[in-house]
Coordinates of C-alpha atoms in Angstrom, one line a residue:
Chain B
X1 CA 107.2 122.5 121.2
X2 CA 110.7 120.9 121.0
X3 CA 112.2 121.6 117.6
X4 CA 113.6 118.4 116.1
X5 CA 117.3 119.2 115.9
X6 CA 118.1 118.7 112.3
X7 CA 121.1 121.0 112.2
X8 CA 122.0 121.7 108.6
X9 CA 125.0 123.8 109.8
X10 CA 127.7 122.8 112.1
X11 CA 127.8 124.7 115.3
X12 CA 131.5 124.9 116.1
X13 CA 131.5 128.7 116.6
X14 CA 131.4 131.2 119.4
X15 CA 134.0 131.9 122.0
X16 CA 135.5 128.7 123.4
X17 CA 135.1 128.3 127.1
X18 CA 136.3 125.6 129.4
X19 CA 134.0 124.0 131.9
X20 CA 135.8 125.8 134.8
X21 CA 135.4 129.2 133.2
X22 CA 131.8 128.6 132.2
X23 CA 130.9 127.5 135.7
X24 CA 132.6 130.6 137.2
X25 CA 131.0 132.8 134.6
X26 CA 127.5 131.8 135.9
X27 CA 128.3 134.3 138.7
X28 CA 130.0 136.9 136.6
X29 CA 129.0 140.5 137.1
X30 CA 128.6 140.6 133.4
X31 CA 125.0 139.3 132.8
X32 CA 125.7 138.4 129.2
X33 CA 128.6 136.1 130.3
X34 CA 126.2 134.3 132.7
X35 CA 123.7 133.9 129.9
X36 CA 126.2 132.5 127.5
X37 CA 127.8 130.2 130.1
X38 CA 124.5 128.6 130.9
X39 CA 123.9 127.9 127.2
X40 CA 127.4 126.6 126.8
X41 CA 127.2 124.2 129.7
X42 CA 124.2 122.6 128.2
X43 CA 125.5 122.6 124.6
X44 CA 128.7 120.8 125.7
X45 CA 126.9 118.6 128.2
X46 CA 129.1 119.5 131.1
X47 CA 127.7 117.1 133.7
X48 CA 129.9 117.8 136.6
X49 CA 128.3 118.6 140.0
X50 CA 129.5 122.2 140.1
X51 CA 127.9 122.8 136.7
X52 CA 124.6 121.3 137.7
X53 CA 124.6 123.1 141.1
X54 CA 125.5 126.4 139.4
X55 CA 122.6 126.0 136.9
X56 CA 120.1 125.0 139.6
X57 CA 121.1 128.2 141.5
X58 CA 120.6 130.2 138.3
X59 CA 117.0 129.0 138.1
X60 CA 116.3 131.5 140.9
X61 CA 118.2 134.4 139.3
X62 CA 116.7 137.8 139.8
X63 CA 119.4 140.0 138.2
X64 CA 118.8 139.3 134.5
X65 CA 115.4 140.6 133.4
X66 CA 113.9 141.7 130.0
X67 CA 111.6 144.7 129.6
X68 CA 108.6 142.4 129.6
X69 CA 109.7 140.8 132.9
X70 CA 111.2 137.7 131.4
X71 CA 114.2 135.8 133.0
X72 CA 116.7 135.1 130.2
X73 CA 119.2 133.4 132.5
X74 CA 116.6 131.2 134.1
X75 CA 115.4 130.1 130.6
X76 CA 118.9 129.1 129.5
X77 CA 119.7 127.4 132.8
X78 CA 116.4 125.4 132.6
X79 CA 117.2 124.4 129.0
X80 CA 120.7 123.3 130.0
X81 CA 119.6 121.2 132.9
X82 CA 117.5 119.0 130.7
X83 CA 120.6 118.2 128.6
X84 CA 122.7 117.3 131.6
X85 CA 120.5 114.4 132.6
X86 CA 120.9 115.0 136.4
X87 CA 117.6 114.4 138.2
X88 CA 118.9 116.6 141.1
X89 CA 117.5 119.4 138.9
X90 CA 113.9 118.2 139.0
X91 CA 112.6 120.1 142.1
X92 CA 114.0 123.4 140.8
X93 CA 112.6 122.8 137.4
X94 CA 109.2 121.9 138.9
X95 CA 109.3 125.2 140.7
X96 CA 110.0 126.9 137.4
X97 CA 106.7 125.6 136.1
X98 CA 105.1 128.4 138.2
X99 CA 107.4 131.1 137.0
X100 CA 105.7 134.2 135.6
X101 CA 107.8 134.0 132.5
X102 CA 106.2 131.7 129.8
X103 CA 109.5 130.8 128.3
X104 CA 110.9 129.7 131.7
X105 CA 107.8 127.4 132.1
X106 CA 108.3 126.1 128.6
X107 CA 112.0 125.4 129.0
X108 CA 111.3 123.7 132.4
X109 CA 108.6 121.5 130.8
X110 CA 110.9 120.5 128.0
X111 CA 113.7 119.7 130.4
X112 CA 111.4 117.7 132.6
X113 CA 110.5 115.7 129.5
X114 CA 114.1 114.9 128.9
X115 CA 114.8 114.0 132.6
X116 CA 111.7 111.7 132.6
X117 CA 111.1 112.0 136.3
X118 CA 107.5 111.0 137.3
X119 CA 107.5 113.3 140.3
X120 CA 106.9 116.2 137.8
X121 CA 103.5 114.8 136.8
X122 CA 101.3 116.7 139.3
X123 CA 102.9 120.1 138.6
X124 CA 102.7 119.5 134.8
X125 CA 99.0 118.4 135.1
X126 CA 98.3 121.7 136.9
X127 CA 99.3 123.6 133.8
X128 CA 96.4 122.0 131.9
X129 CA 93.9 123.5 134.4
X130 CA 90.9 124.8 132.5
X131 CA 91.5 122.4 129.6
X132 CA 91.3 123.4 126.0
X133 CA 88.9 126.3 126.8
X134 CA 91.7 128.1 128.6
X135 CA 94.4 127.2 126.1
X136 CA 94.2 130.4 124.1
X137 CA 96.6 132.9 122.7
X138 CA 97.8 135.6 125.1
X139 CA 96.8 138.9 123.6
X140 CA 99.8 140.5 121.9
X141 CA 102.1 137.6 122.5
X142 CA 103.2 134.8 120.2
X143 CA 102.2 132.1 122.6
X144 CA 99.3 130.4 124.4
X145 CA 98.6 130.8 128.1
X146 CA 100.8 127.8 128.9
X147 CA 103.5 125.9 127.0
X148 CA 100.9 123.2 126.1
X149 CA 103.0 121.4 123.6
X150 CA 105.9 120.9 126.0
X151 CA 103.6 120.0 128.9
X152 CA 101.7 117.4 126.8
X153 CA 104.9 115.9 125.5
X154 CA 106.4 115.8 129.0
X155 CA 103.4 114.0 130.4
X156 CA 103.7 111.4 127.6
X157 CA 107.4 111.0 128.2
X158 CA 107.0 110.4 131.9
X159 CA 104.2 107.9 131.4
X160 CA 101.7 109.9 133.4
X161 CA 98.7 107.7 132.7
X162 CA 96.5 109.6 135.1
X163 CA 96.7 112.5 132.7
X164 CA 95.0 110.7 129.8
X165 CA 91.5 112.2 130.3
X166 CA 93.1 115.7 130.5
X167 CA 95.3 115.2 127.4
X168 CA 92.7 113.6 125.1
X169 CA 90.6 116.8 124.7
X170 CA 93.8 118.6 123.3
X171 CA 93.5 116.4 120.2
X172 CA 90.8 118.9 119.2
X173 CA 92.8 122.0 120.1
X174 CA 92.6 124.6 117.3
X175 CA 96.4 124.6 116.9
X176 CA 97.7 121.7 114.8
X177 CA 100.9 121.7 116.7
X178 CA 99.1 121.2 120.0
X179 CA 97.1 118.4 118.4
X180 CA 100.3 116.7 117.4
X181 CA 101.7 117.0 120.9
X182 CA 98.5 115.5 122.2
X183 CA 98.6 112.6 119.7
X184 CA 102.2 112.0 120.6
X185 CA 101.4 111.8 124.3
X186 CA 98.3 109.7 123.8
X187 CA 100.3 107.2 121.8
X188 CA 102.9 107.0 124.4
X189 CA 100.4 106.5 127.2
X190 CA 98.1 104.1 125.4
X191 CA 100.1 102.5 122.6
X192 CA 97.0 102.8 120.4
X193 CA 97.8 103.0 116.7
X194 CA 95.0 105.5 116.0
X195 CA 97.2 108.2 117.7
X196 CA 100.2 107.2 115.6
X197 CA 98.0 107.4 112.5
X198 CA 97.0 111.0 113.4
X199 CA 100.6 111.9 113.1
X200 CA 101.0 110.0 109.9
X201 CA 98.1 112.0 108.5
X202 CA 100.0 115.2 109.3
X203 CA 102.8 114.0 107.1
X204 CA 100.5 114.2 104.1
X205 CA 99.4 117.7 104.9
X206 CA 100.4 121.0 103.2
X207 CA 102.4 122.6 106.0
X208 CA 106.1 121.9 105.8
X209 CA 106.8 123.0 109.3
X210 CA 104.0 120.8 110.6
X211 CA 105.3 117.9 108.7
X212 CA 108.7 118.4 110.4
X213 CA 107.0 118.5 113.7
X214 CA 105.1 115.2 113.0
X215 CA 108.4 113.6 111.9
X216 CA 109.9 114.6 115.2
X217 CA 106.9 113.2 117.1
X218 CA 106.9 109.9 115.2
X219 CA 110.6 109.4 115.9
X220 CA 110.0 110.2 119.5
X221 CA 107.3 107.6 119.9
X222 CA 109.0 105.1 117.6
X223 CA 105.8 104.3 115.7
X224 CA 107.1 101.6 113.4
X225 CA 104.0 101.5 111.1
X226 CA 105.0 105.0 109.9
X227 CA 108.4 103.9 108.5
X228 CA 107.4 104.1 104.8
X229 CA 105.3 107.2 105.2
X230 CA 108.3 108.9 106.9
X231 CA 110.7 107.9 104.1
X232 CA 108.3 109.2 101.5
X233 CA 107.3 112.4 103.3
X234 CA 107.9 115.7 101.6
X235 CA 110.6 117.1 104.0
X236 CA 114.3 117.3 104.2
X237 CA 116.2 114.0 104.6
X238 CA 117.8 115.2 107.8
X239 CA 114.4 115.3 109.5
X240 CA 113.4 111.9 108.0
X241 CA 116.7 110.4 109.2
X242 CA 116.1 111.6 112.8
X243 CA 112.6 110.2 112.7
X244 CA 113.7 106.8 111.4
X245 CA 116.5 106.8 114.0
X246 CA 113.8 107.1 116.6
X247 CA 111.9 104.1 115.1
X248 CA 115.1 102.1 114.9
X249 CA 116.0 102.8 118.5
X250 CA 112.6 101.5 119.6
X251 CA 113.4 98.3 117.7
X252 CA 116.7 97.7 119.5
X253 CA 117.0 96.0 122.9
X254 CA 117.4 98.4 125.9
X255 CA 120.7 96.8 127.0
X256 CA 123.3 97.9 124.5
X257 CA 125.7 95.0 125.3
X258 CA 123.1 92.6 124.0
X259 CA 122.4 94.6 120.8
X260 CA 120.8 92.4 118.1
X261 CA 118.9 93.4 115.0
X262 CA 115.5 92.3 114.0
X263 CA 114.0 92.2 110.6
X264 CA 112.1 95.3 111.4
X265 CA 115.3 97.1 112.5
X266 CA 116.9 96.1 109.2
X267 CA 113.9 97.4 107.2
X268 CA 114.2 100.8 109.0
X269 CA 118.0 100.9 108.3
X270 CA 117.4 100.1 104.6
X271 CA 115.1 103.1 104.5
X272 CA 117.7 105.2 106.2
X273 CA 120.4 104.1 103.8
X274 CA 118.2 105.2 100.9
X275 CA 118.0 108.7 102.4
X276 CA 121.8 109.3 102.5
Chain W
X1 CA 112.5 119.4 69.7
X2 CA 114.9 119.1 72.5
X3 CA 115.3 122.9 72.5
X4 CA 111.6 123.3 73.1
X5 CA 111.7 120.8 76.0
X6 CA 114.6 122.7 77.5
X7 CA 112.8 126.0 77.0
X8 CA 109.7 124.7 78.7
X9 CA 111.7 124.1 81.9
X10 CA 112.8 127.7 81.9
X11 CA 109.3 128.9 81.1
X12 CA 107.6 126.9 83.9
X13 CA 106.2 129.3 86.4
X14 CA 104.3 127.0 88.8
X15 CA 105.8 124.0 90.7
X16 CA 103.4 121.7 88.7
X17 CA 104.4 123.1 85.4
X18 CA 108.1 122.6 86.4
X19 CA 107.6 119.0 87.3
X20 CA 105.8 118.3 84.1
X21 CA 108.4 120.1 82.0
X22 CA 111.3 118.2 83.7
X23 CA 109.4 114.9 83.2
X24 CA 109.1 115.6 79.5
X25 CA 112.8 116.6 79.3
X26 CA 113.9 113.6 81.2
X27 CA 111.9 111.3 78.9
X28 CA 113.8 112.6 75.9
X29 CA 117.0 110.9 77.3
X30 CA 119.1 113.4 75.3
X31 CA 122.6 114.5 76.4
X32 CA 121.7 118.1 75.3
X33 CA 119.4 118.1 78.4
X34 CA 122.2 117.6 80.9
X35 CA 123.0 121.2 81.9
X36 CA 119.3 122.0 82.2
X37 CA 118.6 118.9 84.3
X38 CA 121.5 119.9 86.7
X39 CA 120.2 123.4 86.9
X40 CA 116.8 122.0 88.2
X41 CA 118.7 121.0 91.4
X42 CA 118.8 124.7 92.3
X43 CA 115.0 125.3 91.8
X44 CA 114.1 124.2 95.3
X45 CA 111.5 121.8 94.0
X46 CA 112.3 118.3 95.5
X47 CA 110.0 116.5 93.1
X48 CA 111.5 118.1 90.0
X49 CA 115.0 117.6 91.4
X50 CA 114.4 113.9 92.0
X51 CA 113.2 113.4 88.4
X52 CA 116.2 115.3 87.1
X53 CA 118.6 113.3 89.2
X54 CA 117.0 110.0 88.0
X55 CA 117.3 111.1 84.4
X56 CA 121.0 112.0 84.9
X57 CA 121.7 108.7 86.5
X58 CA 120.0 107.0 83.5
X59 CA 122.3 109.0 81.1
X60 CA 125.2 107.8 83.2
X61 CA 128.8 108.4 82.6
X62 CA 128.3 111.0 79.9
X63 CA 126.7 113.3 82.5
X64 CA 129.7 113.1 84.9
X65 CA 131.9 116.0 83.5
X66 CA 129.0 118.4 83.5
X67 CA 127.9 117.3 87.0
X68 CA 131.4 117.9 88.3
X69 CA 131.7 121.3 86.6
X70 CA 128.3 122.5 87.6
X71 CA 128.4 121.9 91.4
X72 CA 126.6 124.8 93.2
X73 CA 129.0 126.1 95.8
X74 CA 126.3 128.5 97.2
X75 CA 123.3 126.2 97.5
X76 CA 123.7 123.1 99.7
X77 CA 120.4 121.7 98.7
X78 CA 121.4 121.7 95.0
X79 CA 124.9 120.4 95.9
X80 CA 123.4 117.5 97.8
X81 CA 121.5 116.4 94.6
X82 CA 124.7 116.7 92.5
X83 CA 126.6 114.6 94.9
X84 CA 123.8 112.0 95.2
X85 CA 123.6 111.8 91.4
X86 CA 127.4 111.4 91.1
X87 CA 127.3 108.7 93.8
X88 CA 124.6 106.9 92.0
X89 CA 126.4 107.0 88.6
X90 CA 129.4 105.8 90.6
X91 CA 132.1 106.8 88.0
X92 CA 135.4 107.0 89.9
X93 CA 136.2 110.4 88.2
X94 CA 134.0 111.8 90.9
X95 CA 136.4 110.6 93.6
X96 CA 138.1 113.9 94.5
X97 CA 134.8 115.8 94.6
X98 CA 133.2 113.1 96.9
X99 CA 136.3 113.1 99.1
X100 CA 136.2 116.8 99.7
X101 CA 132.4 116.9 100.1
X102 CA 132.5 114.1 102.6
X103 CA 135.4 115.5 104.6
X104 CA 134.9 119.3 104.5
X105 CA 131.4 120.3 103.3
X106 CA 129.5 122.2 106.0
X107 CA 126.1 120.6 105.1
X108 CA 125.4 117.2 106.6
X109 CA 123.1 116.2 103.7
X110 CA 126.0 116.7 101.3
X111 CA 128.5 114.9 103.5
X112 CA 126.2 111.9 103.9
X113 CA 125.5 111.6 100.2
X114 CA 129.3 111.7 99.5
X115 CA 130.1 109.1 102.2
X116 CA 127.7 106.7 100.8
X117 CA 129.0 107.3 97.3
X118 CA 132.6 106.7 98.3
X119 CA 131.8 103.1 99.0
X120 CA 130.3 102.3 95.7
X121 CA 132.4 103.8 92.9
X122 CA 133.3 101.5 90.0
X123 CA 137.0 101.2 90.7
X124 CA 137.6 98.9 87.8
X125 CA 137.1 101.8 85.5
X126 CA 140.5 103.1 86.6
X127 CA 143.8 101.6 85.5
X128 CA 146.5 100.1 87.7
X129 CA 148.0 101.5 89.9
X130 CA 145.6 104.5 89.9
X131 CA 142.8 102.4 91.2
X132 CA 145.0 101.5 94.2
X133 CA 145.6 105.0 95.3
X134 CA 142.0 106.0 94.7
X135 CA 140.6 103.2 96.9
X136 CA 143.1 104.1 99.6
X137 CA 141.9 107.7 99.5
X138 CA 138.2 106.6 99.8
X139 CA 139.1 104.4 102.7
X140 CA 141.1 107.1 104.6
X141 CA 138.3 109.6 104.1
X142 CA 135.6 107.2 105.4
X143 CA 137.8 106.2 108.4
X144 CA 138.3 109.9 109.1
X145 CA 134.6 110.8 109.0
X146 CA 133.6 107.6 110.9
X147 CA 134.8 109.6 113.9
X148 CA 132.6 112.7 113.2
X149 CA 130.7 114.2 116.1
X150 CA 127.4 114.0 114.2
X151 CA 125.7 110.5 114.3
X152 CA 124.3 110.7 110.8
X153 CA 127.7 111.3 109.3
X154 CA 129.1 108.2 111.2
X155 CA 126.1 106.2 110.0
X156 CA 126.8 107.2 106.4
X157 CA 130.5 106.4 106.8
X158 CA 129.5 102.9 107.9
X159 CA 127.3 102.5 104.8
X160 CA 130.3 103.7 102.7
X161 CA 132.7 101.3 104.4
X162 CA 130.3 98.4 103.9
X163 CA 130.4 99.1 100.2
X164 CA 134.2 99.3 100.2
X165 CA 134.5 96.0 102.0
X166 CA 133.5 94.3 98.7
X167 CA 137.1 94.8 97.8
X168 CA 139.0 91.8 99.2
X169 CA 142.1 93.7 100.2
X170 CA 140.0 96.1 102.4
X171 CA 137.9 93.6 104.2
X172 CA 140.3 93.1 107.2
X173 CA 141.0 96.8 108.0
X174 CA 137.3 97.7 107.6
X175 CA 136.2 94.8 109.8
X176 CA 138.7 96.0 112.4
X177 CA 137.4 99.6 112.3
X178 CA 133.7 98.5 112.4
X179 CA 134.5 96.4 115.5
X180 CA 136.1 99.5 117.1
X181 CA 133.0 101.6 116.4
X182 CA 130.8 98.9 117.8
X183 CA 132.8 98.9 121.0
X184 CA 133.0 102.7 121.5
X185 CA 130.0 104.4 119.8
X186 CA 127.3 105.6 122.1
X187 CA 124.6 105.8 119.5
X188 CA 122.6 102.6 119.4
X189 CA 121.5 103.3 115.8
X190 CA 125.1 103.6 114.7
X191 CA 126.0 100.3 116.4
X192 CA 123.0 98.6 114.8
X193 CA 124.2 99.8 111.4
X194 CA 127.6 98.3 112.1
X195 CA 126.0 95.0 113.0
X196 CA 124.0 95.0 109.8
X197 CA 127.2 95.8 107.8
X198 CA 129.1 92.9 109.6
X199 CA 126.3 90.5 108.9
X200 CA 126.3 91.2 105.1

């Protein structure tokens, strides 16, 4: 899943690079410098062509491997490319969905969600092969066979309506987080309130981490009917504010130069004010 | 009697017992309860903390010195409750604490609470010319953090500025700054909050 980014600590630390140095470092002989540079380029949203091209090349890196056969640099490059917003990265990221490393597949699905490119639908749908029955924990690993949460969220974000019958069964997946991702995607694809209400129900549950996940999901889908439940949820205000910001943005016109505020938008802002 | 109620807070060993004990202590509306109510902010129990905060706001100005003295430098959760409570009581003696919390605390929850509070202090409780310098300091701080990298801090700064704009002398500079934010901020939610502030 994509952690809602309620950073309680400022992140102004670590060695300060420049875009030029970071791009050059992607090809350093020191693998740790490559790894750090890929993270840095994403973190500081360095959108220039050389950065995007360098990161796309890093998706095929063979030099940086973990004992378990993972590809740390590919993971960071895939994560960074989602943040840079350049759809040139889509084909490379789609290829990463077939990588042997789970975390590369997860990062690629998350970034494809951010880039919202419909051409990724087919490759994402392929990761749902076998349905819920195949979506089980990998023995000895802390994850399922595929990054289902990220895949479901991505399919919702790119409006892949053809995936609805494949997503719906995941509402019954044994893992609540996967259920949340499915509910989120189903709401995005159908706009049916019942799926929004499934997430509201999670806000009333006993698991704080799950409540945070649901807050992130409700913000992402902009489910207005959840506004009061979000404001009253038992979770940190930072998470609630991000969720309400998502609701608010869904109430604002797409074109920012014609920004106007409706009564619903004002209602959401009043709730946000109360959480400061 | 009040000592028993205070003691009950210390003795509570389940979250439910704590909430009940804090409720009882809050109902006493006794100034002797102030240090204990503030200490509840550090117990990591949001329900109990909210009750304690409301009780302190009820007690009002008399709780301010203790609130200022007992700010927890090592627990940002507790600190946010202290700042929120000071902001709600709105006594201008909290100004310096709110200014430094808004500008330099590392925890966004603390900074947001302070920013909101800076806009709504009861300036008339200060004499002339002290109130002039105090208002200027609040304004400068809010202008400064209205340029923060974090959207929620900018949002809170706008809420603070909207409060300060109730002072006639400040309306013009605040209006100008809000227009600047509207023209330059890339977060739609921040711009929407500016529009709301300008419309009120």
